[in-house]
XYZ file of C-alpha atoms in Angstrom:
271
model
C 0.000 0.000 0.000
C 2.863 2.376 0.797
C 4.408 1.597 -2.605
C 1.176 2.520 -4.404
C 0.972 5.762 -2.442
C 4.608 6.576 -3.277
C 3.954 6.026 -6.994
C 0.904 8.286 -6.884
C 2.913 10.993 -5.139
C 5.710 10.788 -7.725
C 3.269 11.102 -10.639
C 1.679 14.094 -8.928
C 5.071 15.729 -8.315
C 6.345 15.099 -11.868
C 3.201 16.605 -13.351
C 3.172 19.819 -11.329
C 6.810 20.320 -10.338
C 7.881 23.902 -11.015
C 4.319 25.059 -11.762
C 1.687 26.766 -9.674
C -0.511 24.161 -8.016
C -4.060 24.267 -9.419
C -6.620 25.567 -6.948
C -8.570 22.312 -6.875
C -5.421 20.392 -5.837
C -4.175 22.699 -3.095
C -6.038 20.805 -0.372
C -4.500 17.544 -1.544
C -1.058 19.182 -1.680
C -1.362 20.375 1.903
C -2.456 16.909 3.006
C 0.467 15.239 1.220
C 2.908 17.709 2.779
C 1.495 16.967 6.221
C 1.871 13.223 5.628
C 5.428 13.752 4.399
C 6.356 15.762 7.469
C 4.909 13.042 9.684
C 6.874 10.321 7.882
C 10.104 12.288 8.225
C 9.459 12.830 11.928
C 9.179 9.080 12.454
C 12.641 8.528 10.989
C 14.258 10.546 13.779
C 15.802 8.243 16.388
C 14.085 8.356 19.760
C 16.233 9.321 22.714
C 16.669 7.075 25.739
C 14.652 9.607 27.741
C 11.665 9.147 25.430
C 11.904 5.374 25.780
C 12.253 5.347 29.559
C 9.310 7.628 30.275
C 7.070 6.748 27.317
C 4.127 5.854 29.579
C 4.634 8.690 32.042
C 1.528 10.793 32.488
C -0.718 8.047 31.094
C -0.661 5.861 34.185
C -0.097 7.088 37.732
C 3.352 6.192 39.089
C 3.694 3.531 41.759
C 6.623 4.321 44.061
C 8.300 2.176 46.710
C 10.370 3.864 49.448
C 12.892 2.133 51.696
C 16.146 2.819 53.545
C 19.574 1.367 53.989
C 19.789 -1.489 56.478
C 19.371 -0.852 60.213
C 18.176 2.743 59.828
C 18.344 5.199 62.699
C 15.101 6.608 64.068
C 15.755 9.850 62.189
C 16.212 8.107 58.839
C 13.101 5.992 59.462
C 11.131 9.166 60.200
C 12.479 10.792 57.050
C 11.298 7.790 55.024
C 7.811 8.160 56.529
C 7.739 11.824 55.575
C 8.908 11.060 52.043
C 5.949 8.698 51.753
C 3.654 11.604 52.661
C 5.287 13.766 49.995
C 4.828 11.323 47.118
C 1.248 10.196 46.370
C 0.686 6.521 45.562
C 3.901 5.591 47.358
C 4.470 2.879 49.928
C 7.212 2.520 52.524
C 8.675 -0.836 53.468
C 11.245 -1.817 56.064
C 14.489 -2.896 54.421
C 15.110 -5.811 56.761
C 17.489 -8.325 55.194
C 16.433 -7.651 51.617
C 19.279 -7.281 49.149
C 18.921 -4.808 46.305
C 18.500 -7.521 43.648
C 15.535 -9.034 45.503
C 13.927 -5.620 45.883
C 14.354 -4.863 42.190
C 12.793 -8.204 41.245
C 9.862 -7.554 43.585
C 9.360 -4.079 42.113
C 9.236 -5.427 38.581
C 6.837 -8.215 39.576
C 4.454 -5.703 41.168
C 4.657 -3.070 38.394
C 6.407 -0.525 40.599
C 7.553 2.427 38.489
C 10.224 3.806 40.840
C 12.252 2.649 43.841
C 13.668 5.213 46.281
C 16.420 4.153 48.698
C 17.405 6.603 51.454
C 20.840 6.521 53.103
C 22.418 8.128 56.161
C 25.736 8.918 57.812
C 25.941 8.936 61.598
C 22.192 9.215 61.945
C 21.745 12.044 59.446
C 20.055 11.436 56.053
C 22.724 12.070 53.433
C 21.778 10.208 50.258
C 18.890 9.265 47.992
C 18.824 6.822 45.089
C 15.952 6.925 42.584
C 15.650 3.911 40.280
C 13.109 3.951 37.442
C 11.586 0.711 36.138
C 11.716 -1.400 34.163
C 15.053 -0.406 32.607
C 16.366 2.686 34.413
C 17.748 5.272 34.733
C 19.110 5.303 38.280
C 19.957 8.691 39.788
C 22.188 9.210 42.829
C 21.716 12.325 44.966
C 23.523 13.591 48.040
C 21.262 15.170 50.688
C 22.135 18.183 52.824
C 20.505 20.186 55.622
C 17.584 17.819 56.080
C 14.886 19.329 58.312
C 12.074 17.003 59.347
C 8.481 18.073 59.817
C 8.580 18.135 63.596
C 11.629 20.448 63.397
C 9.610 23.079 61.527
C 7.756 25.539 63.707
C 3.993 25.538 63.142
C 4.189 22.975 60.371
C 0.909 22.566 58.516
C -1.113 19.438 57.942
C 0.032 17.216 55.090
C -2.590 17.148 52.370
C -3.033 13.949 50.395
C -4.070 15.673 47.165
C -1.762 15.418 44.176
C 0.693 18.346 44.277
C 1.634 20.907 41.684
C 5.355 20.884 40.898
C 7.593 23.909 40.396
C 11.026 23.436 38.819
C 13.168 26.564 38.827
C 16.416 27.029 36.905
C 16.653 23.556 35.326
C 17.651 24.847 31.890
C 20.657 22.704 30.935
C 20.492 19.206 29.463
C 21.358 17.832 32.883
C 18.674 20.009 34.451
C 16.028 18.716 32.060
C 17.152 15.150 32.703
C 16.885 15.615 36.482
C 13.487 17.253 36.003
C 12.205 14.135 34.221
C 13.569 11.832 36.911
C 11.857 13.814 39.681
C 8.696 14.886 37.871
C 7.571 11.405 36.941
C 7.535 10.292 40.573
C 4.293 12.252 40.879
C 0.850 11.834 39.299
C -0.812 14.625 37.350
C -2.573 17.012 39.786
C -5.975 18.595 39.468
C -6.117 22.282 38.656
C -7.610 23.177 42.032
C -4.901 21.421 44.079
C -3.573 23.708 46.829
C -0.414 21.730 47.426
C 2.932 22.818 45.949
C 6.316 21.109 45.788
C 9.202 23.342 44.756
C 12.551 22.221 43.354
C 14.772 25.298 43.009
C 18.240 24.894 41.519
C 20.936 27.286 42.690
C 24.628 26.617 41.981
C 23.825 22.963 41.257
C 22.167 22.419 44.639
C 18.425 21.780 44.498
C 16.377 23.164 47.386
C 13.193 21.228 48.074
C 10.235 22.867 49.824
C 6.710 21.623 50.507
C 3.840 24.112 50.935
C 0.085 24.348 50.953
C -1.676 27.606 50.191
C -4.954 29.243 51.115
C -6.591 32.081 49.209
C -7.362 34.904 51.626
C -9.124 36.977 48.991
C -8.981 37.531 45.257
C -5.545 39.155 45.490
C -3.724 37.446 48.370
C -2.526 33.908 48.952
C -1.102 32.619 52.230
C 1.555 29.896 52.140
C 2.199 27.405 54.926
C 5.284 25.199 54.918
C 4.497 21.627 55.901
C 7.934 20.053 55.422
C 10.207 18.302 55.251
C 12.839 20.481 53.602
C 16.285 19.634 52.302
C 18.916 20.318 49.663
C 19.945 17.693 47.150
C 22.696 17.368 44.571
C 22.927 14.935 41.689
C 26.286 13.175 41.478
C 25.683 10.262 39.106
C 23.165 8.925 36.597
C 23.310 5.305 35.436
C 21.406 4.072 32.389
C 20.370 0.789 34.017
C 18.610 -0.168 37.232
C 20.227 0.049 40.645
C 21.116 -3.663 40.779
C 23.230 -3.550 37.608
C 26.818 -2.907 38.631
C 28.011 -2.806 35.015
C 25.379 -0.323 33.813
C 26.703 2.474 31.629
C 27.311 5.814 33.312
C 25.321 8.548 31.595
C 26.662 11.408 33.712
C 28.964 11.693 36.712
C 29.995 14.620 38.875
C 33.494 15.738 38.012
C 35.890 16.210 40.930
C 39.144 18.160 40.810
C 41.759 17.487 43.490
C 43.742 20.611 44.344
C 45.968 20.914 47.434
C 44.131 18.032 49.097
C 40.821 19.864 48.810
C 37.947 18.584 46.719
C 35.988 20.938 44.502
C 32.816 19.654 42.861
C 32.247 20.998 39.383
C 28.986 19.676 37.894
C 28.275 21.012 34.449
C 26.187 20.027 31.469
C 25.641 16.394 30.458
C 29.015 14.661 30.292
C 28.938 11.348 28.466
C 31.502 8.647 28.864
């Protein structure tokens, strides 16, 4: 059928090439041009980002949250609060599960993302986000974590789907991180009064969680409900978290100078 259509198009082109298109054929010409543009668009190779998040926004994400083994009470509390942040998420105790078993369980139960929280000396200091079924896996360091009970007059956590604000994510790396974070959350309703903000400043992302109330037609009052923290991406792997040999898509570059380490993250750096 495509061959017949191609022959018809060639006869049409040979007949009218270089001449003004007759009025009665202009509609057909526009339609053929539209079809041609569509065909050419399909020949463009899809990026890995398109493939990984092809179903995002069609089906609500299903997120599993856990911690490193033997978590402190503070890390366990942080995991509980992360569950409140992300709708449709569940928290499980790590126990003796190894990562491979957790990945297999996630795939068997159609989990879209696995989040593993880590700590150092009782303070949350790391977060791993693994997207299923094939990746990517993003590694973040966490800084200045403030739990809900540490925030004065913290508001009540709403269970409605939140609106997301991403500020200053303009580079290729920024857009990649936006996709990794954005697709943890379902699509909110327009009237949702819950806001999650990811603000990038000097490669550190500040996370804030607010609800708002309209006082009148001109004023809106914000209430922070927590938690709050800063995060920094330091590695992106193309596979899932259990694959040790997965290709590295991007890694934070470190320069050693006079025994001091300076982190210099820049745009996407492929190996």
